Short mmCIF file of C-alpha atoms and ligand atoms in Angstrom, two decimals:
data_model
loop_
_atom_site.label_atom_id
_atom_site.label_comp_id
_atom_site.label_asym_id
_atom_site.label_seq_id
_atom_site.Cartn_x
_atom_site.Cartn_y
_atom_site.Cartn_z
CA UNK H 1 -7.32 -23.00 -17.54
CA UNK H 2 -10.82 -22.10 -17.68
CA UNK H 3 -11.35 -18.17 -17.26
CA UNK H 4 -14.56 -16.46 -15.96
CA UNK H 5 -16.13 -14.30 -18.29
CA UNK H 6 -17.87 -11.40 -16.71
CA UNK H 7 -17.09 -10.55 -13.36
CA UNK H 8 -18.26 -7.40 -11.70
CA UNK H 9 -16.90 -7.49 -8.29
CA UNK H 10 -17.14 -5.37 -4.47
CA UNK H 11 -13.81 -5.09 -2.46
CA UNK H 12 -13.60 -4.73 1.16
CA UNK H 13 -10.70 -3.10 2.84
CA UNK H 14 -10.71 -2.50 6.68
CA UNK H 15 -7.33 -3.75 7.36
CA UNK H 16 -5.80 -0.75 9.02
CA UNK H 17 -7.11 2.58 9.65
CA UNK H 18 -9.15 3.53 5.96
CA UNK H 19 -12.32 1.70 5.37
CA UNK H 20 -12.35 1.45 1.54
CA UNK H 21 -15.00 0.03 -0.63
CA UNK H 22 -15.23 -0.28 -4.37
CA UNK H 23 -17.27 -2.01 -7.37
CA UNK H 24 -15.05 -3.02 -10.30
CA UNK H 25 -15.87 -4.78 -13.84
CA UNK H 26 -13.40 -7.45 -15.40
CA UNK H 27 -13.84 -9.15 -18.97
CA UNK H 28 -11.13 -10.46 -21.15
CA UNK H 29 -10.63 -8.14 -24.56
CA UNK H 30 -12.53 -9.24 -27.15
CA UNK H 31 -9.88 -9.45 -29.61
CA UNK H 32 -7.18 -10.59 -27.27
CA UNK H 33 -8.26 -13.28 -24.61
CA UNK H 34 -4.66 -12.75 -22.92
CA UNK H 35 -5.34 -9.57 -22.21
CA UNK H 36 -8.10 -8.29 -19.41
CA UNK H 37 -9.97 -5.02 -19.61
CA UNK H 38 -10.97 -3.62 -16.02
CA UNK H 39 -13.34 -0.66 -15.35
CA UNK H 40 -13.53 0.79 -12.22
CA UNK H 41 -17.31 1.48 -11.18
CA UNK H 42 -16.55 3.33 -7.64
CA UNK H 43 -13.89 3.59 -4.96
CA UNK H 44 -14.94 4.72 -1.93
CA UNK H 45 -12.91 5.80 1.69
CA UNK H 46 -13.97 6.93 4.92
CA UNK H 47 -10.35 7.79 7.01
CA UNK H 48 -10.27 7.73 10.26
CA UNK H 49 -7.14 9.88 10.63
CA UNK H 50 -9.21 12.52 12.86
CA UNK H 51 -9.94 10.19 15.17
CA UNK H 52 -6.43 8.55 15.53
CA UNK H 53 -4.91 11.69 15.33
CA UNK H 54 -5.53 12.89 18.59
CA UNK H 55 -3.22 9.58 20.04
CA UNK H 56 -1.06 10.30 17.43
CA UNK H 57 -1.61 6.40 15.83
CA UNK H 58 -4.04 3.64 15.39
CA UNK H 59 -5.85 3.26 17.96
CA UNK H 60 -6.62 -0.79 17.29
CA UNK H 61 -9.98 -0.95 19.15
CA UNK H 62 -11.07 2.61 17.74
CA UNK H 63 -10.76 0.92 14.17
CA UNK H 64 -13.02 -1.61 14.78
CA UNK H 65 -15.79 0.52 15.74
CA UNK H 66 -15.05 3.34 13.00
CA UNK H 67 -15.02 0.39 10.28
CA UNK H 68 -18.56 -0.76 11.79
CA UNK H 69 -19.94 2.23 11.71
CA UNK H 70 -18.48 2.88 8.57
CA UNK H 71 -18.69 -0.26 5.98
CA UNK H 72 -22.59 0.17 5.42
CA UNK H 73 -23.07 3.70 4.33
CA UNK H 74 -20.09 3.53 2.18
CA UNK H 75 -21.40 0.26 0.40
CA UNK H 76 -24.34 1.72 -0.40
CA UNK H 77 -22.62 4.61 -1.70
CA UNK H 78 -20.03 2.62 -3.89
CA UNK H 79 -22.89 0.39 -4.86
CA UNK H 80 -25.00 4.23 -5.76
CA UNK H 81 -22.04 5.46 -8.02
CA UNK H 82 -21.43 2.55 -9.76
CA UNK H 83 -25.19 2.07 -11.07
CA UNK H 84 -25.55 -1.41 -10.80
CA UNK H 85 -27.95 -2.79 -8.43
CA UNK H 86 -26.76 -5.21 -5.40
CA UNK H 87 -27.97 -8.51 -7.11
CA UNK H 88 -25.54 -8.02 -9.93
CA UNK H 89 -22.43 -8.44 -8.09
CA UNK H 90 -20.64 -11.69 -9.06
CA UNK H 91 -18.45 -12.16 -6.25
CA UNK H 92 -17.04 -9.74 -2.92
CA UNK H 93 -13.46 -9.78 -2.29
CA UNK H 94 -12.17 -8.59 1.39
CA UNK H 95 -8.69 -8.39 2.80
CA UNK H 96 -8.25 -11.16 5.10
CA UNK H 97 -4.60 -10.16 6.46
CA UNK H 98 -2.44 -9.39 7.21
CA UNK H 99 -3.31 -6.21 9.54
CA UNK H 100 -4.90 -5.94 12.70
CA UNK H 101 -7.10 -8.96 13.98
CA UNK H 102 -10.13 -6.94 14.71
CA UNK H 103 -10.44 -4.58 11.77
CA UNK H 104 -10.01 -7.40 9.54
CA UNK H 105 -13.14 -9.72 11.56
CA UNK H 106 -15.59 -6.33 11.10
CA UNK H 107 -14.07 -6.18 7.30
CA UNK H 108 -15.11 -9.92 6.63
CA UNK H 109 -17.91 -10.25 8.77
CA UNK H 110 -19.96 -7.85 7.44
CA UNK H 111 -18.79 -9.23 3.30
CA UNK H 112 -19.21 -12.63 4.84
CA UNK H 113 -23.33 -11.85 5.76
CA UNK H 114 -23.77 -9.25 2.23
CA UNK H 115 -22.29 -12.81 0.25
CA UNK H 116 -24.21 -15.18 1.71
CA UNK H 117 -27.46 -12.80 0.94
CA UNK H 118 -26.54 -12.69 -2.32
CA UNK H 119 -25.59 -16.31 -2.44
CA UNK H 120 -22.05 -15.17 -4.20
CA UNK H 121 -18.64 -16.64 -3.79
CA UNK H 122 -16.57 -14.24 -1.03
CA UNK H 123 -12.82 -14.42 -2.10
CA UNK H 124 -9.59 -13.43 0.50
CA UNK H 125 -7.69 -11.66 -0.23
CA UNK H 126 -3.59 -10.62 0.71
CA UNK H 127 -3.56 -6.78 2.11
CA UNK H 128 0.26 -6.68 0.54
CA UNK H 129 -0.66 -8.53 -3.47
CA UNK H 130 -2.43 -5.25 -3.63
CA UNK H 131 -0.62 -3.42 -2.43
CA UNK H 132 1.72 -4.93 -5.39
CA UNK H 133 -0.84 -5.33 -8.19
CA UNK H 134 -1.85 -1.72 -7.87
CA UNK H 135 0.03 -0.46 -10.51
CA UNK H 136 -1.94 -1.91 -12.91
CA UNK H 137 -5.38 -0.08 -12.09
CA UNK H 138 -4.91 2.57 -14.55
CA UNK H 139 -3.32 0.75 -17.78
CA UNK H 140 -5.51 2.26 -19.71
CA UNK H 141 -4.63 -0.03 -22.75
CA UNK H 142 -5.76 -3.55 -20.44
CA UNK H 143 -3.53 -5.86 -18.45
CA UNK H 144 -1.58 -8.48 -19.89
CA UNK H 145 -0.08 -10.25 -17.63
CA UNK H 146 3.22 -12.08 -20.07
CA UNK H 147 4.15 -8.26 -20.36
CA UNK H 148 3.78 -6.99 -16.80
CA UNK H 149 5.79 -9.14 -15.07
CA UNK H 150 8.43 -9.46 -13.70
CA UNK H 151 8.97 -6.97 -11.40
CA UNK H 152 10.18 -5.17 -7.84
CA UNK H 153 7.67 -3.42 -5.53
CA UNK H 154 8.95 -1.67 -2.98
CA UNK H 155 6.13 -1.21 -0.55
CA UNK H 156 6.24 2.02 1.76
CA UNK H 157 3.49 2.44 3.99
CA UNK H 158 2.60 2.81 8.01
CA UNK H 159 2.85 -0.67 8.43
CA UNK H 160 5.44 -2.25 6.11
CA UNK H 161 8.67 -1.69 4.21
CA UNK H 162 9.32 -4.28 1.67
CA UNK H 163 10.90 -5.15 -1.57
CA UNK H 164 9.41 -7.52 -3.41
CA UNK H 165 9.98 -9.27 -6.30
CA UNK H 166 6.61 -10.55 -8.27
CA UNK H 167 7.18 -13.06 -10.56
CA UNK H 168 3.61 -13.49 -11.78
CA UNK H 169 0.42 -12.92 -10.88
CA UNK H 170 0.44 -15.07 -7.00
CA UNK H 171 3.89 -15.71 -6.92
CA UNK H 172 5.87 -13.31 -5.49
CA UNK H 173 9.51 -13.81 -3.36
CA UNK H 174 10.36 -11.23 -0.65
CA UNK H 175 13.46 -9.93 -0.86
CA UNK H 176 14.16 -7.51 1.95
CA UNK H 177 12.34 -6.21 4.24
CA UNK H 178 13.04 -3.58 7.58
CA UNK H 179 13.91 -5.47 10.57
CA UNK H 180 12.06 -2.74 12.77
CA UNK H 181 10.19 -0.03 12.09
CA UNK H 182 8.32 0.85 8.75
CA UNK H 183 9.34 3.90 6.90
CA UNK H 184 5.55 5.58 7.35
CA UNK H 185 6.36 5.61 11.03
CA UNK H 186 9.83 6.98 10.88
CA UNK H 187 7.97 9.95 9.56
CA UNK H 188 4.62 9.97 11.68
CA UNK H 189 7.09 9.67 15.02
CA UNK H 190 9.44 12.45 13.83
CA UNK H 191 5.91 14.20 13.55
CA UNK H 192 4.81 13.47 16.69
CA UNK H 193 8.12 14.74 18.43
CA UNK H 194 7.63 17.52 16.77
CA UNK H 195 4.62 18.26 18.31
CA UNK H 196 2.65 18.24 14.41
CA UNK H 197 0.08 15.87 13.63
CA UNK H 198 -0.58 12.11 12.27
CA UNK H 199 -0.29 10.95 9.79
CA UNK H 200 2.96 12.56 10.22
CA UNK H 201 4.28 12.37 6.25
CA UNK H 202 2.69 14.80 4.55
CA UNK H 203 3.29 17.00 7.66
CA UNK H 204 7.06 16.41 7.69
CA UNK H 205 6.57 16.62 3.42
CA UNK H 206 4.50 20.40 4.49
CA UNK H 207 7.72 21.38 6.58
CA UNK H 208 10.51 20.13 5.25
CA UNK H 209 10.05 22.76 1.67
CA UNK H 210 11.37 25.60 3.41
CA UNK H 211 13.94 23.24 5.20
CA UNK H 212 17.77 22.73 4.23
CA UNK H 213 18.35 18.87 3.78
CA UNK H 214 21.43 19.30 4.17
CA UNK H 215 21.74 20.75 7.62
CA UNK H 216 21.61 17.51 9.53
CA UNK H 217 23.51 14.43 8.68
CA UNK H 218 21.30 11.24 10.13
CA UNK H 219 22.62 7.54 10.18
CA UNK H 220 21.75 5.48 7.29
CA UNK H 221 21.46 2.11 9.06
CA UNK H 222 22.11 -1.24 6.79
CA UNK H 223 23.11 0.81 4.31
CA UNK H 224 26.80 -0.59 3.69
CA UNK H 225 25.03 -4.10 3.76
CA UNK H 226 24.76 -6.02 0.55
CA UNK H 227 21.36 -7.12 1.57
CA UNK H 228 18.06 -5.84 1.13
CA UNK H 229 16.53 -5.65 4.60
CA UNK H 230 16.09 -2.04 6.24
CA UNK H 231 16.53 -0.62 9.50
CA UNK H 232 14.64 2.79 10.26
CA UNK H 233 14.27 2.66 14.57
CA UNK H 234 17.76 4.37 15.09
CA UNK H 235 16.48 7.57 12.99
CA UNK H 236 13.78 8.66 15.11
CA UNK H 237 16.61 8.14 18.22
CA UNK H 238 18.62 10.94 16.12
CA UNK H 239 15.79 12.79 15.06
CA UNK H 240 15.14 13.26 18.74
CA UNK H 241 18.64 13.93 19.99
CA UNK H 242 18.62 16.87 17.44
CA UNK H 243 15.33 18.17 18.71
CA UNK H 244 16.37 18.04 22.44
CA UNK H 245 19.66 19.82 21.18
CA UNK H 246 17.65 22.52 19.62
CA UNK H 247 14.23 23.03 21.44
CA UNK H 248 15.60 26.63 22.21
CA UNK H 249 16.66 28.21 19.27
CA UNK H 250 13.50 30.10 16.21
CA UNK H 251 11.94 27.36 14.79
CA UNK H 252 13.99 26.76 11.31
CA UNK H 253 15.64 24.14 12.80
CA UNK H 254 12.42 22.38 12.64
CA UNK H 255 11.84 22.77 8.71
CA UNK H 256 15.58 21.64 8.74
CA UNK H 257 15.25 18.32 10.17
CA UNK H 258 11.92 17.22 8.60
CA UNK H 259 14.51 18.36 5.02
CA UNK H 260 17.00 16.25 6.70
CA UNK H 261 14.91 13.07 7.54
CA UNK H 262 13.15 12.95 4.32
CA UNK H 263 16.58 13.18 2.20
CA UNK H 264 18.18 10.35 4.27
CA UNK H 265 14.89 8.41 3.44
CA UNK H 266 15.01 8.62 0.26
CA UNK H 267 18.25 8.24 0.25
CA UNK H 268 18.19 4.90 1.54
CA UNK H 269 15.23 3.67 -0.24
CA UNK H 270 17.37 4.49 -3.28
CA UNK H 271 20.84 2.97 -2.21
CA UNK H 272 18.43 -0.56 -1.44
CA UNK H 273 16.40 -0.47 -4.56
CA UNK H 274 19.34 0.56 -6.86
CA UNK H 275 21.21 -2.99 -5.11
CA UNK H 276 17.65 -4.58 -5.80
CA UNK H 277 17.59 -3.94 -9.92
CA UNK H 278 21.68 -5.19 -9.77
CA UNK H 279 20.76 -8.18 -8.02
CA UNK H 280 17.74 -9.69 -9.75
CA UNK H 281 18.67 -7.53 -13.35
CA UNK H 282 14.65 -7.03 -13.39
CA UNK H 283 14.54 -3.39 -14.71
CA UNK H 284 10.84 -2.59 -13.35
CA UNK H 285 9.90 -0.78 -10.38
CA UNK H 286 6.50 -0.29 -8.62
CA UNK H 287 6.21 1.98 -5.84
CA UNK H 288 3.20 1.63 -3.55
CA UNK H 289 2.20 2.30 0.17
CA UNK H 290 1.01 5.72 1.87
CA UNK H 291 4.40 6.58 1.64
CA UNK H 292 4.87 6.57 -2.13
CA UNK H 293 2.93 9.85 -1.91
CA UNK H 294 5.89 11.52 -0.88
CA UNK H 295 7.44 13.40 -4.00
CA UNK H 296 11.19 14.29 -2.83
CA UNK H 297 11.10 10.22 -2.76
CA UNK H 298 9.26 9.82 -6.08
CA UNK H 299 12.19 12.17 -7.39
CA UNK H 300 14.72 10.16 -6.16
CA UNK H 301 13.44 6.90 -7.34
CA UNK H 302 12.44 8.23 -10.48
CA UNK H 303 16.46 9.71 -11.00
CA UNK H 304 17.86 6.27 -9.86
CA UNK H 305 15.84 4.23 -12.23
CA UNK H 306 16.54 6.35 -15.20
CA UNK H 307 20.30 5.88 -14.17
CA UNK H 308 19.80 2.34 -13.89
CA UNK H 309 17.32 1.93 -17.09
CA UNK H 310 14.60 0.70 -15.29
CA UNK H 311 11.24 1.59 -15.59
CA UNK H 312 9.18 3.35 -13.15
CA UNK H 313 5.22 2.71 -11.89
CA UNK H 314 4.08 4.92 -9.49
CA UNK H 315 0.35 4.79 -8.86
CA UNK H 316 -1.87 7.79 -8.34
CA UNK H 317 -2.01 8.20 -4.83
CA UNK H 318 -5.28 7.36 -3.67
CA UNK H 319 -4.34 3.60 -5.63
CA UNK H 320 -0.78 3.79 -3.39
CA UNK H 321 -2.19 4.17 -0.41
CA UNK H 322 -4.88 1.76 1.04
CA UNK H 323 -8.09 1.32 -0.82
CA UNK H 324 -10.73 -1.17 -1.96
CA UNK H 325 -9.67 -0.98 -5.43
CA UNK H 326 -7.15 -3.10 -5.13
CA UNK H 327 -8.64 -5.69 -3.10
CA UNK H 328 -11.35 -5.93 -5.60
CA UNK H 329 -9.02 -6.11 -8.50
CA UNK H 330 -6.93 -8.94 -7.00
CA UNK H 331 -9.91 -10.76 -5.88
CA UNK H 332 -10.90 -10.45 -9.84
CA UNK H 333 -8.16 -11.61 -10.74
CA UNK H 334 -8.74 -14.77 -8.43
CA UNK H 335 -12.28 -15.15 -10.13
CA UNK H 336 -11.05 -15.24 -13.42
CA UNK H 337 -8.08 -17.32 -13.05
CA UNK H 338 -10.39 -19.52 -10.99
CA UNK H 339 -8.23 -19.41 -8.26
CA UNK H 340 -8.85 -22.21 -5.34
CA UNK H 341 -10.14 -20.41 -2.12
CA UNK H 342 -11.68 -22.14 1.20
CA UNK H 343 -15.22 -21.58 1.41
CA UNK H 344 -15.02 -20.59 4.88
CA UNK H 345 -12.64 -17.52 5.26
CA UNK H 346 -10.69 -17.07 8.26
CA UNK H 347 -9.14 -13.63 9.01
CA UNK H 348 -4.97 -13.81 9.11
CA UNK H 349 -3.34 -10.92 10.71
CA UNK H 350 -0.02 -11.88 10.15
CA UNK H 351 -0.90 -13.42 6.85
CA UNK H 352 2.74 -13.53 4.52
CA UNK H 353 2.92 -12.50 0.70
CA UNK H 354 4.80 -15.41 -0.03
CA UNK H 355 2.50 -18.01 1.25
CA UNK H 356 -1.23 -17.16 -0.21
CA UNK H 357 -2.99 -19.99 0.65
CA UNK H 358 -4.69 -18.76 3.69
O1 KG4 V 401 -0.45 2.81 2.87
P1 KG4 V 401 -0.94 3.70 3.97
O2 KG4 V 401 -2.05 4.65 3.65
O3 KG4 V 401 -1.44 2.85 5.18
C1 KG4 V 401 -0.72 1.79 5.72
O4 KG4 V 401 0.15 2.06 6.56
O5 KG4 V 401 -0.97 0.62 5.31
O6 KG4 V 401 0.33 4.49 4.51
C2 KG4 V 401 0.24 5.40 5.57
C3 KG4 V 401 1.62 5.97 5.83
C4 KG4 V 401 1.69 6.86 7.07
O7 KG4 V 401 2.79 6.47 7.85
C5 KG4 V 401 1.88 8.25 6.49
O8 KG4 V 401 2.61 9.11 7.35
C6 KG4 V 401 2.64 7.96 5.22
O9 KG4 V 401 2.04 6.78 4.72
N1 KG4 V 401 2.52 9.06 4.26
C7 KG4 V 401 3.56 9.80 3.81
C8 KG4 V 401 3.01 10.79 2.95
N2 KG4 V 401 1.67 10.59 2.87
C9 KG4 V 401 1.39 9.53 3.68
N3 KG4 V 401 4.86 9.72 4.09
C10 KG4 V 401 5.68 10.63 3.51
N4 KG4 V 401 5.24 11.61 2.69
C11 KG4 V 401 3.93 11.73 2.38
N5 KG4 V 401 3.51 12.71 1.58
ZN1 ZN V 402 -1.43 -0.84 3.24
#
């Protein structure tokens, strides 16, 4: 395969709630073609959580409008900090799914009309293969793809809760996923009924230090299953028996079942990932999503994969949760590969990791 030299790239992320927006550089090392050196030239997020957090969630047609209002200023900012000037941008790479419909059309309209101005290829990109190459941002010593894969991701975020297995770069298998709710909103409802605010993890996170986690025992749904798919709907049903149960008493209780709910959590995420590494034998684990933030989690994971002799990636949090960065190092990755893309994008909100030909 051919490979693109120099490639200095925008990404465009509106897919949720976060507009994110960054420049980054890609070049094969010099002494090692094999291996690719990335610099990052600016990341850049406007969040939109004070406007959600009023309702408490996404408001879909309230991210629209924030992203509009918010993808110029922050382009010219990311474009600013990274001290190149518009015209040398190679290519723009924007999240074309999955998420919700309009976010995504604002996201790629406006990267659609700055490409064509620039008369530079636009490249789509998958919200979730960023999700899952974002552990790779900060290898400090280059990215070589024969040595990073494979491995698992287990994605935590608002939206999704999946474990995936990536067997090189663009082809990945998904091997569980939760049948209902994500594990981001088993903590921003708990929030919510709690009458604290969204995004509801590092609330519950806030809360739960002064909390016993052992005080309340919550079900641990698909948990005796050998399978890899998740179930997280019947917590917040518990989680709000136990509040109705003890609305009257001083408000431990309350410290005590954000403890409670975040140990079951990670509980689970462990008894799934440690059936994950037995099943495939892959000992390499990335954690990424919103959720990955969460360090009683981190702990956990980190414990079970020394048990298990895996290793373990967790990305700084600002990589974990959503961001351009990724976007624009996937879509590099496209550019230098050479990857095949339609010249007319279309957006796909339910757009699935394991197909990624939009
Ligand atoms: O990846 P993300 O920023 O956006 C998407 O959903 O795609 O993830 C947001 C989710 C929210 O549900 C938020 O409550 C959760 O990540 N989150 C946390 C923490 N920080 C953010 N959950 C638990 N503990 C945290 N410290
Ligand atoms: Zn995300």
């Amino acid at each position: 395969i051919s490979v693109n030299e120099k490639i200095t790239i925008l990404g465009v992320e509106t897919s949720c709630d976060d507009t994110g927006i960054a420049v980054l550089n890609l070049r094969p090392c010099e002494n090692n073609p094999k291996k690719i050196n990335l610099t990052v030239l600016s990341n850049k997020l406007a969040s939109q959580t004070d406007i959600h957090n009023e309702y408490g969630g996404v408001v879909p047609e309230l991210a629209s409008r924030e992203h509009l209002r918010a993808l110029l200023p922050l382009t010219e900012e990311a474009i600013r900090e990274s001290k190149i000037d518009l015209p040398n941008l190679s290519h723009i790479a924007v999240t074309a799914g999955p998420g919700l419909k309009g976010s995504l059309l604002t996201g790629l309209n406006f990267s659609s009309g700055l490409a064509a101005a620039l008369n530079i290829p636009i490249i789509p990109v998958n919200h979730l293969e960023g999700h899952v190459m974002a552990a790779f941002i900060d290898t400090q010593l280059g990215f070589e793809p024969t040595k990073a894969f494979p491995f698992l991701t287990l994605l935590i975020s608002g939206g999704h809760t999946q474990i995936i297995l990536a067997e090189e770069f663009g082809r990945y298998t998904l091997l569980g996923e939760t049948l209902d709710d994500a594990v981001g909103e088993a903590f921003d409802k708990t929030s919510k009924l709690l009458g604290l605010g969204y995004p509801g993890g590092p609330e519950i996170e806030r809360i739960a230090k002064a909390g016993n986690p052992h005080k309340f025992n919550f079900p641990k749904p698909l948990t005796d299953k050998k399978n890899l798919n998740f179930s997280f709907s019947g917590l917040k049903t518990a989680v709000s028996r136990e509040i109705e149960k003890n609305r009257q008493g001083n408000n431990e209780w309350q410290s005590d079942i954000a403890a409670s709910l975040q140990d079951t959590i990670a509980n689970i995420l462990c008894i799934k990932m440690k059936l994950a590494i037995e099943l495939t034998n892959v000992k390499k684990v990335v954690v990424s999503g919103g959720v990955a933030a969460n360090h009683k989690i981190r702990k956990s994971l980190s414990e079970l994969c020394k048990s298990q002799n895996a290793a373990l990636i967790v990305p700084r949090p600002e990589i974990c949760a959503d961001n351009g960065l990724m976007i624009a190092w996937v879509g590099a990755l496209k550019a230098h590969y050479n990857y095949p893309f339609d010249e007319v994008i279309k957006v796909s909100p339910r757009w699935n990791l394991t197909d990624l030909h939009c």
